[in-house]
Coordinates of C-alpha atoms in Angstrom, one line a residue:
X1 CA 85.4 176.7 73.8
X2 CA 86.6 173.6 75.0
X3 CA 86.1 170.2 73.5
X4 CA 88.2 167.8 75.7
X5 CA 86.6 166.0 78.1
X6 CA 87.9 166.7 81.8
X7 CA 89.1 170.3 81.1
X8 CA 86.2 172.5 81.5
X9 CA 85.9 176.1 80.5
X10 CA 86.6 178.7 82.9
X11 CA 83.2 180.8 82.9
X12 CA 80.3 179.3 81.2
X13 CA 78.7 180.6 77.9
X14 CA 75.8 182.3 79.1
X15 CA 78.3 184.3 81.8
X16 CA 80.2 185.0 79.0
X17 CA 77.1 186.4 76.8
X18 CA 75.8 188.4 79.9
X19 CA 79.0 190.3 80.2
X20 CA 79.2 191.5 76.7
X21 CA 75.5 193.4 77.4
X22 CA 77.1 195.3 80.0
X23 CA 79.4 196.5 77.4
X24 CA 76.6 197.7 75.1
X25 CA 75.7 200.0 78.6
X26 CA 79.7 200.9 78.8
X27 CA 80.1 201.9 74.9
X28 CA 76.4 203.6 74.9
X29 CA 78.0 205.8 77.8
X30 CA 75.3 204.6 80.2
X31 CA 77.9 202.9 83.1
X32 CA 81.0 203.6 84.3
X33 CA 84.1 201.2 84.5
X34 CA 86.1 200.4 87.3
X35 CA 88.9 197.6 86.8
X36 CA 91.4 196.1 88.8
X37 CA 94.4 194.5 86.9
X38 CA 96.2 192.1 88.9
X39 CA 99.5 191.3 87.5
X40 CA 102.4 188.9 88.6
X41 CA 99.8 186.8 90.8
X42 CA 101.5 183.8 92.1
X43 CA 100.2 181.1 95.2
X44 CA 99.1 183.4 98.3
X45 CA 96.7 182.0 101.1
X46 CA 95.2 185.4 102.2
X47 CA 96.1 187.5 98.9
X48 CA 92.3 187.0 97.7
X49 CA 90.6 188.0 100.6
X50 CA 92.9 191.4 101.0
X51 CA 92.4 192.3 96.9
X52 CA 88.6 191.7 97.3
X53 CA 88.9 193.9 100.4
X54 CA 91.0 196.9 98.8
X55 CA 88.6 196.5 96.1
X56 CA 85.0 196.6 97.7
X57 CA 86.3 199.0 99.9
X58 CA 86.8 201.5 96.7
X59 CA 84.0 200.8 94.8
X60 CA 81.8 201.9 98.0
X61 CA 84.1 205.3 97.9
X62 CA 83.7 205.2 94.1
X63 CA 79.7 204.8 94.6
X64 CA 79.3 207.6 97.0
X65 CA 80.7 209.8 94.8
X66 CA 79.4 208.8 91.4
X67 CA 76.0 209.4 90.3
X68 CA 76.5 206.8 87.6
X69 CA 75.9 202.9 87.1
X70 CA 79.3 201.8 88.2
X71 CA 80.8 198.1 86.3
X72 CA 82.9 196.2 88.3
X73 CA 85.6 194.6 86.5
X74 CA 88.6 192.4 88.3
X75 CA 91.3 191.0 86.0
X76 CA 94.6 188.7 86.8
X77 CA 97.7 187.8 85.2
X78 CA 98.1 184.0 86.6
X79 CA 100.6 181.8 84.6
X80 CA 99.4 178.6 86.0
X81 CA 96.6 177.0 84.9
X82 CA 95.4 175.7 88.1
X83 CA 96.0 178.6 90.4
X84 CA 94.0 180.6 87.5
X85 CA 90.7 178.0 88.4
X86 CA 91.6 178.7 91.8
X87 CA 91.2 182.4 92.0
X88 CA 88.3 182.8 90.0
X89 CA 86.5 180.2 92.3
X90 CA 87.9 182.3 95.3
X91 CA 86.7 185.2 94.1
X92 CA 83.2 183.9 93.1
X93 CA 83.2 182.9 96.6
X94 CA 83.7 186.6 97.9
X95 CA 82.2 188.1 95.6
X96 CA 78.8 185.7 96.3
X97 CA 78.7 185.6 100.1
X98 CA 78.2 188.5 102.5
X99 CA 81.7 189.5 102.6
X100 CA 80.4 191.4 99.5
X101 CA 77.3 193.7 101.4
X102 CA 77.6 196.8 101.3
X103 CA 77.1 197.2 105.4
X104 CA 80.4 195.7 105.6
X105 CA 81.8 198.8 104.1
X106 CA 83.4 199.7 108.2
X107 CA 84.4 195.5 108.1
X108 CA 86.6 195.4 105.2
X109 CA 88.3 198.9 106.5
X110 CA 88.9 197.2 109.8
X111 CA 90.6 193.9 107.6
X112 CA 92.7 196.5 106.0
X113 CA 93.8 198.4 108.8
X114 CA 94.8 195.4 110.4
X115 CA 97.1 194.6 108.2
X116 CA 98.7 198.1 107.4
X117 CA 97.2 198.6 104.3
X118 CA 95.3 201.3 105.2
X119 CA 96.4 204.8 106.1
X120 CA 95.0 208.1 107.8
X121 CA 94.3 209.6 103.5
X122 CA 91.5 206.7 103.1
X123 CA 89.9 206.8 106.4
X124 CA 88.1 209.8 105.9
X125 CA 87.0 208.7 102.6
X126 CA 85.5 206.0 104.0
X127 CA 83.4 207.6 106.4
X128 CA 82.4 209.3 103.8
X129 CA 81.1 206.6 102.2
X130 CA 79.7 204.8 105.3
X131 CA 77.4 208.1 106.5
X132 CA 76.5 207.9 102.4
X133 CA 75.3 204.5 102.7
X134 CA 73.7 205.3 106.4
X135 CA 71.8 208.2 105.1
X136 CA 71.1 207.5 101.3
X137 CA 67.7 205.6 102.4
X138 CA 69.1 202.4 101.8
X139 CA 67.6 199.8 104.6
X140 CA 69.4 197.5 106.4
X141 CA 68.1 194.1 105.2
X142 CA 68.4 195.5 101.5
X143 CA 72.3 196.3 102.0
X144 CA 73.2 193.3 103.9
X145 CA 71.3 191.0 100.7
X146 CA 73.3 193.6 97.8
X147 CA 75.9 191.3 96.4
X148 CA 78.4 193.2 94.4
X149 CA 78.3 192.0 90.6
X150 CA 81.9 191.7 89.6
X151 CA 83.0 190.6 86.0
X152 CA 86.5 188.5 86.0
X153 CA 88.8 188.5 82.8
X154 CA 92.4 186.9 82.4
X155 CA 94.7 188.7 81.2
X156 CA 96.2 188.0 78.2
X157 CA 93.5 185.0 77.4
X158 CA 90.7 186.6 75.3
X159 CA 87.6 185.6 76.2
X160 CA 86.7 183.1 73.6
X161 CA 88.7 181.0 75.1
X162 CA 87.8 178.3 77.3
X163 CA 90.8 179.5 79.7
X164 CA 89.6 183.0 79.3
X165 CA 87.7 185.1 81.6
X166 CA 84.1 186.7 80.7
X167 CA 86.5 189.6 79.0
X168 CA 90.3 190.7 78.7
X169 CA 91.9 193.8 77.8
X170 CA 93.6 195.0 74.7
X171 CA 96.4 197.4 75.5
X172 CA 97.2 198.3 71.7
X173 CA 96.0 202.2 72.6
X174 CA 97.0 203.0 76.2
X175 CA 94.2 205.7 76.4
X176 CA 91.7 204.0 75.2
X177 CA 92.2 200.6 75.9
X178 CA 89.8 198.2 74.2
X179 CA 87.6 196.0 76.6
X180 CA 87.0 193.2 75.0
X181 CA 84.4 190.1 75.6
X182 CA 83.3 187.1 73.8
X183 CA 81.9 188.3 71.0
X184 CA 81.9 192.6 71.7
X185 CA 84.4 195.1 72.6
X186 CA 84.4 198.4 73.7
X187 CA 87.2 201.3 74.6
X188 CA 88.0 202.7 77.7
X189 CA 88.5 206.6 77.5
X190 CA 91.3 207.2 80.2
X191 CA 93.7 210.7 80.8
X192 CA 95.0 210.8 83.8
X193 CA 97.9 208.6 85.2
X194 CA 99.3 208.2 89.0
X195 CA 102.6 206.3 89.5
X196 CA 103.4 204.8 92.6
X197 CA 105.6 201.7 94.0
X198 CA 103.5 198.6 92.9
X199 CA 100.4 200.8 91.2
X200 CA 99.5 202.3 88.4
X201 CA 95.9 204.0 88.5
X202 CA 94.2 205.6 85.2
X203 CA 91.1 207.4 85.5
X204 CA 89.0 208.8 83.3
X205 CA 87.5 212.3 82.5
X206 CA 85.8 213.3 85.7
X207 CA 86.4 210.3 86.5
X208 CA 83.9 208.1 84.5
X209 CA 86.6 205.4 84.6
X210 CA 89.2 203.9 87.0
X211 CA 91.7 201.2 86.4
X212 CA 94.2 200.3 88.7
X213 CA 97.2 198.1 87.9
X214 CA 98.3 196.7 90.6
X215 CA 101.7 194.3 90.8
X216 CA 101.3 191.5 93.2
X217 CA 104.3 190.9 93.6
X218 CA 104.5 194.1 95.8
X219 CA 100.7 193.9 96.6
X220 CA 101.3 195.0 100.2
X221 CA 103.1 198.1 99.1
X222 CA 100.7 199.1 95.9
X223 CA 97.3 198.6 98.2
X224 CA 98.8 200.5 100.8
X225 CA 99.7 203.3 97.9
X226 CA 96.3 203.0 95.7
X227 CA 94.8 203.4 99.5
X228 CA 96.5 206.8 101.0
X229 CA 96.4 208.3 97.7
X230 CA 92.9 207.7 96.4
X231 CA 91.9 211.5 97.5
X232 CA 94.6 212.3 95.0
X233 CA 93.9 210.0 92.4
X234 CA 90.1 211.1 92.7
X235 CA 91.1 214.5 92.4
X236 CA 90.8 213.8 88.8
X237 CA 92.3 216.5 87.0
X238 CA 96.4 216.0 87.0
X239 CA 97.7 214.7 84.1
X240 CA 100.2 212.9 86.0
X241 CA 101.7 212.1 89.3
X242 CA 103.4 209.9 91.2
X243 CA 105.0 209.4 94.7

């Protein structure tokens, strides 16, 4: 951890120590995983706010459909050290307001749509998962205080590191890539693989787990792919595709 005065560690200890219980839950096969890998992240003023978007947007697809614990996982590949600080506090922001409540399911559509990210594949998923949410007993007031809990790792910077994130992942077996916090690890059982310009998306048997790669440097371009084709990648049993 860090020792020098004026450079302060990324996530603190005890965020750190509360991430690696959740993997106890992830290697016990009690929760499911799904991750988002940014890669090639560089300064972008509204970059944050679309990922989160793409993101929540998902996971309320991926909860609708799954009747497992779902762990939220968002990781990014950021070569400077300040923009790094700066995107996990952006993030933390999201992630802690009510941009992250699960009523906003129709808003964060909406933000997509309006900027083209969004195509006629993922809108019917999402009403999908907005009647879920309308009919699934779930009150108002309860869905507009839900938070999402989302875990942030850096990639490449384990997590013992004062730079790191609460995890980061090991890609030494690319089907079961190791998940690894400060001081547990688990894999991450994956089969499936769909290939498209800017994304990569892996899922799991039955889909258990989903990570998606995404390279920032197209972002526009991969969000708008992961987005038409998630009917396709949540088909779940091709062995591999692509567009």
């Amino acid at each position: 951890m860090a020792t020098l005065p004026n450079i302060p560690n990324l996530f603190l200890d005890s965020e750190k120590s509360d991430f690696d219980d959740v993997i106890a839950e992830i290697a016990a096969g009690e929760a499911s995983v799904f991750a988002l890998r940014c890669h090639n992240l560089g300064p972008s003023a509204e970059l944050t706010e679309t990922l989160a978007a793409a993101y929540l947007l998902t996971n309320a697809i991926l909860m609708a459909r799954s009747r497992r614990k779902i762990v939220k996982l968002i990781s990014f590949d950021v070569a400077d050290e300040n923009l790094r600080y700066g995107y996990a506090n952006s993030f933390r922001a999201l992630f802690d307001s009510d941009f992250s409540s699960l009523d906003n399911v129709e808003r964060w559509h909406d933000f997509l749509e309006a900027r083209q990210h969004v195509d006629v594949g993922a809108l019917e998923d999402t009403q999908i998962a907005i009647e879920f949410f309308r009919h699934a007993g779930i009150s108002s007031s309860a869905s507009s205080l839900h938070r999402a809990t989302v875990y942030m790792g850096m990639e490449g910077v384990p997590a013992g590191d004062s730079a790191g994130g609460q995890f980061h992942f090991d890609d030494a077996n690319l089907y079961a890539p190791q998940l690894v916090g400060a001081d547990a690890s688990t894999g991450i059982a994956l089969k499936s693989v769909f290939l498209a310009k800017g994304v990569k998306v892996r899922t799991g048997r039955r889909g258990q787990n989903v990570v998606i790669e995404l390279d920032c440097a197209e972002a526009a371009t991969g969000i708008a792919n992961w987005l038409a084709h998630l009917e396709r990648i949540l088909a779940l049993d091709f062995y591999r595709m692509g567009v």
